[in-house]
Short mmCIF file of C-alpha atoms in Angstrom, two decimals:
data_model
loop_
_atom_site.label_atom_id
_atom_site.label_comp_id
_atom_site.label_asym_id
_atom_site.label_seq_id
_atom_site.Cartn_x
_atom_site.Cartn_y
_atom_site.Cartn_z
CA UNK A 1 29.90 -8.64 14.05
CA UNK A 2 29.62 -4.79 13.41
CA UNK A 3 32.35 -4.35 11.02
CA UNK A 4 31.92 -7.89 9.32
CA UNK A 5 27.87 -6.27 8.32
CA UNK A 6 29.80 -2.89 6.84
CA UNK A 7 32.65 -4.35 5.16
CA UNK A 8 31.63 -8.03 3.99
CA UNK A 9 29.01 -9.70 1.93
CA UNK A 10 28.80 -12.74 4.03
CA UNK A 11 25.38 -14.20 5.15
CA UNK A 12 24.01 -13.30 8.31
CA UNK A 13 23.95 -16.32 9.58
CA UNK A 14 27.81 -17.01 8.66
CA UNK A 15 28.58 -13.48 10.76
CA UNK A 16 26.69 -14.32 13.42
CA UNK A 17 28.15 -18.16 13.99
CA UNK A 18 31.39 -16.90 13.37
CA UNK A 19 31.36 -14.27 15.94
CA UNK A 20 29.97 -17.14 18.35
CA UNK A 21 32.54 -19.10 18.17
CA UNK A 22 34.93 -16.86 20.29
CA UNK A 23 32.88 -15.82 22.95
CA UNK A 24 33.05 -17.93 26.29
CA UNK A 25 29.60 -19.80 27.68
CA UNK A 26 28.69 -16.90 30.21
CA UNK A 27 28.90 -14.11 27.04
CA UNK A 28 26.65 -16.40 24.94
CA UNK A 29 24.50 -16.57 27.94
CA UNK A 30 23.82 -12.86 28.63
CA UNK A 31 23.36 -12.16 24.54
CA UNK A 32 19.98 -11.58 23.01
CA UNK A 33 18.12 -14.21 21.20
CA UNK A 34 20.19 -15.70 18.67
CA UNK A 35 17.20 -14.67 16.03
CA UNK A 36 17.12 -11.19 17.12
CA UNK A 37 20.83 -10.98 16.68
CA UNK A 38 20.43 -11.82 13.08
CA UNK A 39 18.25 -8.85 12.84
CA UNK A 40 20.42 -6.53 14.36
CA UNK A 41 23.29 -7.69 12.10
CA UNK A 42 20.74 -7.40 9.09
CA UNK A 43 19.51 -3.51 10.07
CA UNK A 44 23.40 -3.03 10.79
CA UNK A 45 23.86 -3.81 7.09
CA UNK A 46 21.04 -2.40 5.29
CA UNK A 47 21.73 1.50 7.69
CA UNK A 48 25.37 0.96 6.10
CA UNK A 49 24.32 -0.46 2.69
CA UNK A 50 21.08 2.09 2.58
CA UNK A 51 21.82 5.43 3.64
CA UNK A 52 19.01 7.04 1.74
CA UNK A 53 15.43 6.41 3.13
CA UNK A 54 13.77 3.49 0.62
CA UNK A 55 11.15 4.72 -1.43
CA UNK A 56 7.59 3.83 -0.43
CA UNK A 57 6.48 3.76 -4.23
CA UNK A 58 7.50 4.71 -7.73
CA UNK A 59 5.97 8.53 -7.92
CA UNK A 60 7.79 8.92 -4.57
CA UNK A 61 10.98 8.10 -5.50
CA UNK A 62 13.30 10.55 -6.10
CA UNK A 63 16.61 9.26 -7.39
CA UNK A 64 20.27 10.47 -5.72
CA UNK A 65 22.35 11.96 -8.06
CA UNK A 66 25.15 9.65 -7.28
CA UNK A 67 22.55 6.91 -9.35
CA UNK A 68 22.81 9.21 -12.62
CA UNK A 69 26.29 8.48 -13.28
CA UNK A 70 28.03 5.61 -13.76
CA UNK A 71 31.52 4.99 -11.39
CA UNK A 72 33.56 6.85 -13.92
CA UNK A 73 30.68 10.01 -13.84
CA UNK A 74 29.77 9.39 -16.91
CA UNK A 75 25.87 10.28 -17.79
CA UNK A 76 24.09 7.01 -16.60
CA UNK A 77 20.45 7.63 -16.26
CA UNK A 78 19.02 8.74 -19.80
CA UNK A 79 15.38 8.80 -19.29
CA UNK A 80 12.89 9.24 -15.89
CA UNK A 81 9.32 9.59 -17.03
CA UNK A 82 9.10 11.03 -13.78
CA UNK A 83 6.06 10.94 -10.77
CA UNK A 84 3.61 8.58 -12.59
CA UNK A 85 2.65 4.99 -11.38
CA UNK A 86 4.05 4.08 -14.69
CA UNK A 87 7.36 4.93 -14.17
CA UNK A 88 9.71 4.15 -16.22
CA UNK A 89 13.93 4.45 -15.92
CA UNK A 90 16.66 3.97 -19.03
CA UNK A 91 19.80 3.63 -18.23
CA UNK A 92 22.66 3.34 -20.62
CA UNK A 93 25.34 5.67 -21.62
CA UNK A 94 26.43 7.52 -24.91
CA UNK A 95 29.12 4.92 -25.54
CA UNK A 96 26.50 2.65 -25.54
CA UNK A 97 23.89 4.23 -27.35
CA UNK A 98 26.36 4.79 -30.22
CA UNK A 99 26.77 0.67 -30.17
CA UNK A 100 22.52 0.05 -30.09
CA UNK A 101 22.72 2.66 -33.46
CA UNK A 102 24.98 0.99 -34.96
CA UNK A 103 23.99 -2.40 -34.46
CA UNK A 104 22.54 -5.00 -37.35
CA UNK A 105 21.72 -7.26 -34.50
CA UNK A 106 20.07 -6.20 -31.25
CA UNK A 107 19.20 -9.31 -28.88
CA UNK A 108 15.77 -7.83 -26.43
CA UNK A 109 15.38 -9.66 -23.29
CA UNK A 110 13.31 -9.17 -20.07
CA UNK A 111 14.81 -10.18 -16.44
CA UNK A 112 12.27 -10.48 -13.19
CA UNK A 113 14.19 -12.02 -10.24
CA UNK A 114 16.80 -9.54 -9.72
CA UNK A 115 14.01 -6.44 -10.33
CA UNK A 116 13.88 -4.25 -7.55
CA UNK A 117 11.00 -4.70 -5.22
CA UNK A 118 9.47 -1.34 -6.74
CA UNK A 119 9.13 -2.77 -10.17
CA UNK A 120 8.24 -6.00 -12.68
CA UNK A 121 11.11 -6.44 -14.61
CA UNK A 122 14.46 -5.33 -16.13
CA UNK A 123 14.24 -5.54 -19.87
CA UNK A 124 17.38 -4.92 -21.73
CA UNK A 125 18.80 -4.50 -25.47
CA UNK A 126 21.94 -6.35 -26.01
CA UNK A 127 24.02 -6.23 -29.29
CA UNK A 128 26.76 -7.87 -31.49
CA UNK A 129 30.16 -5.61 -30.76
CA UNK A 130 33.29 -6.73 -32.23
CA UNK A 131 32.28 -10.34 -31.36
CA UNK A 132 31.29 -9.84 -28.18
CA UNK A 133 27.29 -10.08 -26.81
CA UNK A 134 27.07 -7.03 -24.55
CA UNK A 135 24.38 -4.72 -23.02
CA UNK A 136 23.82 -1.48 -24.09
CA UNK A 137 20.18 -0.20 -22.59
CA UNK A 138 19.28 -1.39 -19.11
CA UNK A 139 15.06 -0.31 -18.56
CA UNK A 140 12.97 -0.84 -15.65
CA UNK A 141 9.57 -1.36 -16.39
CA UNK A 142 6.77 -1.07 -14.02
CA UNK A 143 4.55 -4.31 -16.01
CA UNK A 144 4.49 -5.95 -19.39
CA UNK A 145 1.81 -4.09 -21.10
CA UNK A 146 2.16 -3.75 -25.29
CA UNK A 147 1.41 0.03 -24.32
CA UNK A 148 4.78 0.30 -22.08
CA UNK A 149 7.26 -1.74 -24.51
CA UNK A 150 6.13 0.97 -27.05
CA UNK A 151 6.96 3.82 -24.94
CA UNK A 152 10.24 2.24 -24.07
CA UNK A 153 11.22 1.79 -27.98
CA UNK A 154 9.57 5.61 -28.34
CA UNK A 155 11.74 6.99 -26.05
CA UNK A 156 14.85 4.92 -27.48
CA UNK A 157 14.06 6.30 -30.94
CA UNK A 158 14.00 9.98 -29.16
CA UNK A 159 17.61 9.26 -27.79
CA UNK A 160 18.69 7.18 -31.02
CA UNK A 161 16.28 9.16 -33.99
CA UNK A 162 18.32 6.99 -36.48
CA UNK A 163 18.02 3.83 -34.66
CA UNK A 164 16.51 0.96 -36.85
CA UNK A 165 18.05 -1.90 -36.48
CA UNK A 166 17.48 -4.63 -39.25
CA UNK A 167 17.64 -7.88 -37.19
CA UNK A 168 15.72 -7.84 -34.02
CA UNK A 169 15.95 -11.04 -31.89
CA UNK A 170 13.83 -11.72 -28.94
CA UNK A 171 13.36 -15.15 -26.63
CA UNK A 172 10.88 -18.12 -28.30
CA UNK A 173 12.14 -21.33 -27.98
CA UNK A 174 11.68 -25.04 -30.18
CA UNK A 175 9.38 -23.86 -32.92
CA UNK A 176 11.62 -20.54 -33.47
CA UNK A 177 14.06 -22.69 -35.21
CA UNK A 178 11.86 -23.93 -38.09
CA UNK A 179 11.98 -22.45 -41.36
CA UNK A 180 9.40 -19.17 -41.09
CA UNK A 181 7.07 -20.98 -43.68
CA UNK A 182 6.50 -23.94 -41.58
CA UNK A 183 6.18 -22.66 -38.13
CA UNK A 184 2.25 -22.40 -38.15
CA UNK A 185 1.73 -25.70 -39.61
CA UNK A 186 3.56 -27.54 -36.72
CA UNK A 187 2.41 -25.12 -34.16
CA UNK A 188 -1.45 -26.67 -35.46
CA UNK A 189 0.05 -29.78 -35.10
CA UNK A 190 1.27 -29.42 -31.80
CA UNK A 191 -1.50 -28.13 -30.64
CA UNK A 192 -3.98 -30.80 -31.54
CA UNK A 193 -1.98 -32.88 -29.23
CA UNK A 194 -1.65 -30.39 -26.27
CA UNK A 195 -3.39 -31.40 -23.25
CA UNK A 196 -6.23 -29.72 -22.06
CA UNK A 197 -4.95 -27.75 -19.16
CA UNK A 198 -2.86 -26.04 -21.24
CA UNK A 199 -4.87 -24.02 -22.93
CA UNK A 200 -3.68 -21.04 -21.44
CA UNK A 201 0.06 -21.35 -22.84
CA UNK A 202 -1.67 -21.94 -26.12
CA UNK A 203 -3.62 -19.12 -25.98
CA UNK A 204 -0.56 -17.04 -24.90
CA UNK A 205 1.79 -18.16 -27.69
CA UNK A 206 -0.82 -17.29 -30.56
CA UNK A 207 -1.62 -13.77 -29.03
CA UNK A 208 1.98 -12.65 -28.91
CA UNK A 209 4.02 -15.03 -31.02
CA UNK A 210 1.49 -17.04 -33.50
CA UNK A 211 -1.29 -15.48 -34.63
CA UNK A 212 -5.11 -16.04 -32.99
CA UNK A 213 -6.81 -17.92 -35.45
CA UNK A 214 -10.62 -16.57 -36.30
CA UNK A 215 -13.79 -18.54 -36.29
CA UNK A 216 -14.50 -17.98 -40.08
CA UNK A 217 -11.83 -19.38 -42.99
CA UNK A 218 -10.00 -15.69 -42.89
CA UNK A 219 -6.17 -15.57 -42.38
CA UNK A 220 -4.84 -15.17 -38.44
CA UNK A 221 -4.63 -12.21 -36.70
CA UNK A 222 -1.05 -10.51 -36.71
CA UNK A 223 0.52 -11.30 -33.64
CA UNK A 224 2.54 -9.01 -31.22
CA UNK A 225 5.55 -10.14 -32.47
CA UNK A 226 5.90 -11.02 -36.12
CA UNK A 227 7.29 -14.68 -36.83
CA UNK A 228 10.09 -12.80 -38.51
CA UNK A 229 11.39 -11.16 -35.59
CA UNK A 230 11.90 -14.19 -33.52
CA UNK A 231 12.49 -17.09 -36.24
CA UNK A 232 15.82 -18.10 -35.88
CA UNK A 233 16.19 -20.88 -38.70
CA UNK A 234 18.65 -19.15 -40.77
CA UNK A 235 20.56 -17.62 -38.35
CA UNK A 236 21.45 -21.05 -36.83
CA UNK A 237 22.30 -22.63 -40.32
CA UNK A 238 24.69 -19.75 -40.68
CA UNK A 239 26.13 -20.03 -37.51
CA UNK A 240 25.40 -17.12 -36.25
CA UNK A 241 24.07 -16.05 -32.26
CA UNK A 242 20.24 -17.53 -32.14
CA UNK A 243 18.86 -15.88 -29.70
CA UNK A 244 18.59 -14.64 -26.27
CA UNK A 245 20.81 -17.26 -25.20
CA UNK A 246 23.76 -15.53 -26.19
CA UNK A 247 22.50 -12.93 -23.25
CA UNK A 248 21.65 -15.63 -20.86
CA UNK A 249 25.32 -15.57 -19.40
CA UNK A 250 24.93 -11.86 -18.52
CA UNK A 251 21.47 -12.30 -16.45
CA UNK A 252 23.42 -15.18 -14.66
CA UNK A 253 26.23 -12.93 -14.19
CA UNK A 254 24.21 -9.64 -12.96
CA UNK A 255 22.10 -12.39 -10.34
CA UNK A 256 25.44 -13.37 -9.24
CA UNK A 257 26.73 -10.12 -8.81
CA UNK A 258 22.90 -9.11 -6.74
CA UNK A 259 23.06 -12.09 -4.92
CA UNK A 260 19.38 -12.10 -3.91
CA UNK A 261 15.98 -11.79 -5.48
CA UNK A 262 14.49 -8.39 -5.69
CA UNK A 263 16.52 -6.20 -3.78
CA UNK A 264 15.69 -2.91 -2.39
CA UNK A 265 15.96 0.30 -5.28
CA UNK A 266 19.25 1.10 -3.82
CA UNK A 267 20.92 -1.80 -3.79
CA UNK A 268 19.81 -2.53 -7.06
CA UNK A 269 21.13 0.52 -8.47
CA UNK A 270 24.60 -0.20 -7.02
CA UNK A 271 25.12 -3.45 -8.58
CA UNK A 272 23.72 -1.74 -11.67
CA UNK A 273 26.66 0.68 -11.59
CA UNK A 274 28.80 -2.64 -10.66
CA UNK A 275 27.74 -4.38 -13.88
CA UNK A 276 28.08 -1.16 -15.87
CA UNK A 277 31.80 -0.70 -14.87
CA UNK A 278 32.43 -4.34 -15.71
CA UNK A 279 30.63 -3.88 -19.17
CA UNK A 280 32.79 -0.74 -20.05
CA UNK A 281 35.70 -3.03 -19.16
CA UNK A 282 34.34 -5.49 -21.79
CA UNK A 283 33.69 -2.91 -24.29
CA UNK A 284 37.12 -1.66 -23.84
CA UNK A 285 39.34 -5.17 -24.25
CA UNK A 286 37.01 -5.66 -27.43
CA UNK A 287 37.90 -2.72 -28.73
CA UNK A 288 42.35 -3.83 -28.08
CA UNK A 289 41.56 -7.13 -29.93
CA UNK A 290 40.46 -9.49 -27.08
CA UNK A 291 37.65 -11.80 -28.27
CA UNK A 292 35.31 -14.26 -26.83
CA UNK A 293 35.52 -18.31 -26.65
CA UNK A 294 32.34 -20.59 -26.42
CA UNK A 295 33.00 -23.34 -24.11
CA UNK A 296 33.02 -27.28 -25.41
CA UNK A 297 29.08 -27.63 -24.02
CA UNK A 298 28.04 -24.56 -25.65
CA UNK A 299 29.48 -26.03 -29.20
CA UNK A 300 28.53 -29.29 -29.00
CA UNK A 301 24.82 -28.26 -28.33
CA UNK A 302 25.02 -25.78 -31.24
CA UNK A 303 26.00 -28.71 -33.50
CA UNK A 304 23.49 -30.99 -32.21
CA UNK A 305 21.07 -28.40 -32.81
CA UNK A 306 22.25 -27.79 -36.71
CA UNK A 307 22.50 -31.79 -36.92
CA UNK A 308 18.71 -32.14 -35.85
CA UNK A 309 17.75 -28.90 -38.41
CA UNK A 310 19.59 -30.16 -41.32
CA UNK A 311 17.89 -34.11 -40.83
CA UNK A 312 15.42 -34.43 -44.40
CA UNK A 313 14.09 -37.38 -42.54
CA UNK A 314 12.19 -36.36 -39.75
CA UNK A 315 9.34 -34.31 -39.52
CA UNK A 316 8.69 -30.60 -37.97
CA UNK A 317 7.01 -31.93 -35.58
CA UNK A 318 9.62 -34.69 -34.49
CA UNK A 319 12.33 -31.92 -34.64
CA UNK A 320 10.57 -29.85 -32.45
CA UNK A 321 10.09 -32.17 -30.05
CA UNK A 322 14.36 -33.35 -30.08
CA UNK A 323 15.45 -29.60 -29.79
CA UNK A 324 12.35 -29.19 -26.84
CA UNK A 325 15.00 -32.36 -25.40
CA UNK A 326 18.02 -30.21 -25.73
CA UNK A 327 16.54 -27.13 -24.79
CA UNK A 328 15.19 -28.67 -21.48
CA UNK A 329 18.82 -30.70 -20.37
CA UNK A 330 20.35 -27.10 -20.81
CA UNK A 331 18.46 -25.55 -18.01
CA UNK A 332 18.55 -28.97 -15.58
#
């Protein structure tokens, strides 16, 4: 049961049973409680997976220099904002940066379940690369305040001063695919028929994505995120990647690869390096000519998506509410 904590990623549970099942009545007998043994096997693995203490909170954390570089000791970490309850980490590497710069279409997407315990979410910047989707700038952010996604694309600009991408893509689903012109209209029509306890959604949705309407007859407030940032209507008439679901496969992959929700700084960090090394792999058969295939489910949604678009006989509104079909049998 010792070596199978070190060396394997099996459950504790599986360990334990397994090493069970070859002991004789009277050595089951004098062993501890079975739940207690499950915690030993567990401390066995974290005092072999953890060697470094775990940080008690972000302004105490002081980062091993084995986390600054990636397996091939190549510069990983590029920014620490250092002892503040703010903290906030980028990691990428020049490689990588060079790719964000000279991007025309960076995908932005935020990640919680697979955040380390210390902070709220993993937000990264993927981009178009020889026909491949791939990350380029992994940040942990301590919240989701407008004041910290600004700092984040500050301190990108300081590492990347001629970074300016000109199509920025972020996640906003059904109404996103709607020509730009008629996305407020239906969004007023949607939302005369929204049920009262979801107000709140509503509310969020104009804020960042929408615009808050005022009391008096005056245009809407900007919004957080312009509705040309996130529209998506031409970009799926030409065929090209919508959105954030061209990343999708890579949060699935890196919660794979974690196998648990919010693990401990350290172990996070780890399969960080993990996912890096796999990424640089990616980057790396691009570059010799390999390319990516979409799968037969992937393509036929993408069609039936165009299909319900390009319909002149249905309404916004009815379109929004076949793609919200769609959109919801993709995640069941």
């Amino acid at each position: 049961m010792n070596n199978a904590a070190k060396t394997t990623s099996r459950s504790t549970h599986d360990i334990v049973a397994d090493g069970l099942s070859t002991l004789s009545d009277h050595a089951i007998a004098s062993l501890p409680n079975l739940k207690n043994l499950k915690r030993t096997v567990q401390r066995i693995r974290q005092r072999h997976q953890n060697p470094l203490a775990l940080p008690k909170d972000r302004t105490s954390l002081v980062i091993d220099p084995e986390f600054m570089k990636t397996n091939r000791n190549r510069t990983f970490l590029q920014f620490d904002s250092g002892s503040v309850d703010q903290r906030m980490l980028i990691f990428s590497t020049k490689k990588q940066l060079r790719m964000l710069e000279n991007a025309t279409h960076i995908y932005l997407d935020g990640t919680f379940s697979v955040v380390p315990e210390l902070y709220f979410q993993l937000y990264t910047i993927h981009v178009e690369y020889l026909h491949h989707i791939l990350p380029t700038v992994y940040v942990l952010l301590p919240g989701k305040k407008q004041c910290l996604y600004r700092e984040m694309l500050r301190q990108i600009k300081n590492l990347l001063p001629n970074f300016d991408p000109p199509n920025v893509m972020i996640d906003f689903e059904r109404a996103r695919f709607l020509p730009a012109a008629d996305v407020i209209p239906t969004f007023d029509e949607i939302k005369d028929q929204f049920p009262v306890e979801g107000e709140p959604v509503l509310k969020y949705f104009e804020e960042n994505y929408i615009g808050v309407k005022s009391r008096l007859s005056r245009p809407r407030k900007s919004p957080k995120f312009d509705i040309s940032l996130w529209n998506v209507n031409e970009n799926t008439i030409q065929r090209k990647h919508r959105t954030n679901n061209a990343v999708e496969g890579w949060n699935n992959r890196f919660s794979s690869l974690m196998n648990c929700n919010h693990p401990n700084f350290w172990k996070f960090l780890k399969g960080l390096k993990k996912e890096q090394s796999f990424v640089e792999a990616q980057v790396i058969q691009a570059e010799a000519g390999v390319r990516q295939t979409r799968n037969r489910e992937q393509i036929r949604r993408e069609i039936r998506i165009l299909n319900i678009i390009n319909e002149p006989t249905t309404t916004n509104f009815q379109k929004v509410m076949a793609l919200a079909q769609i959109l919801s049998l993709k995640r069941s």
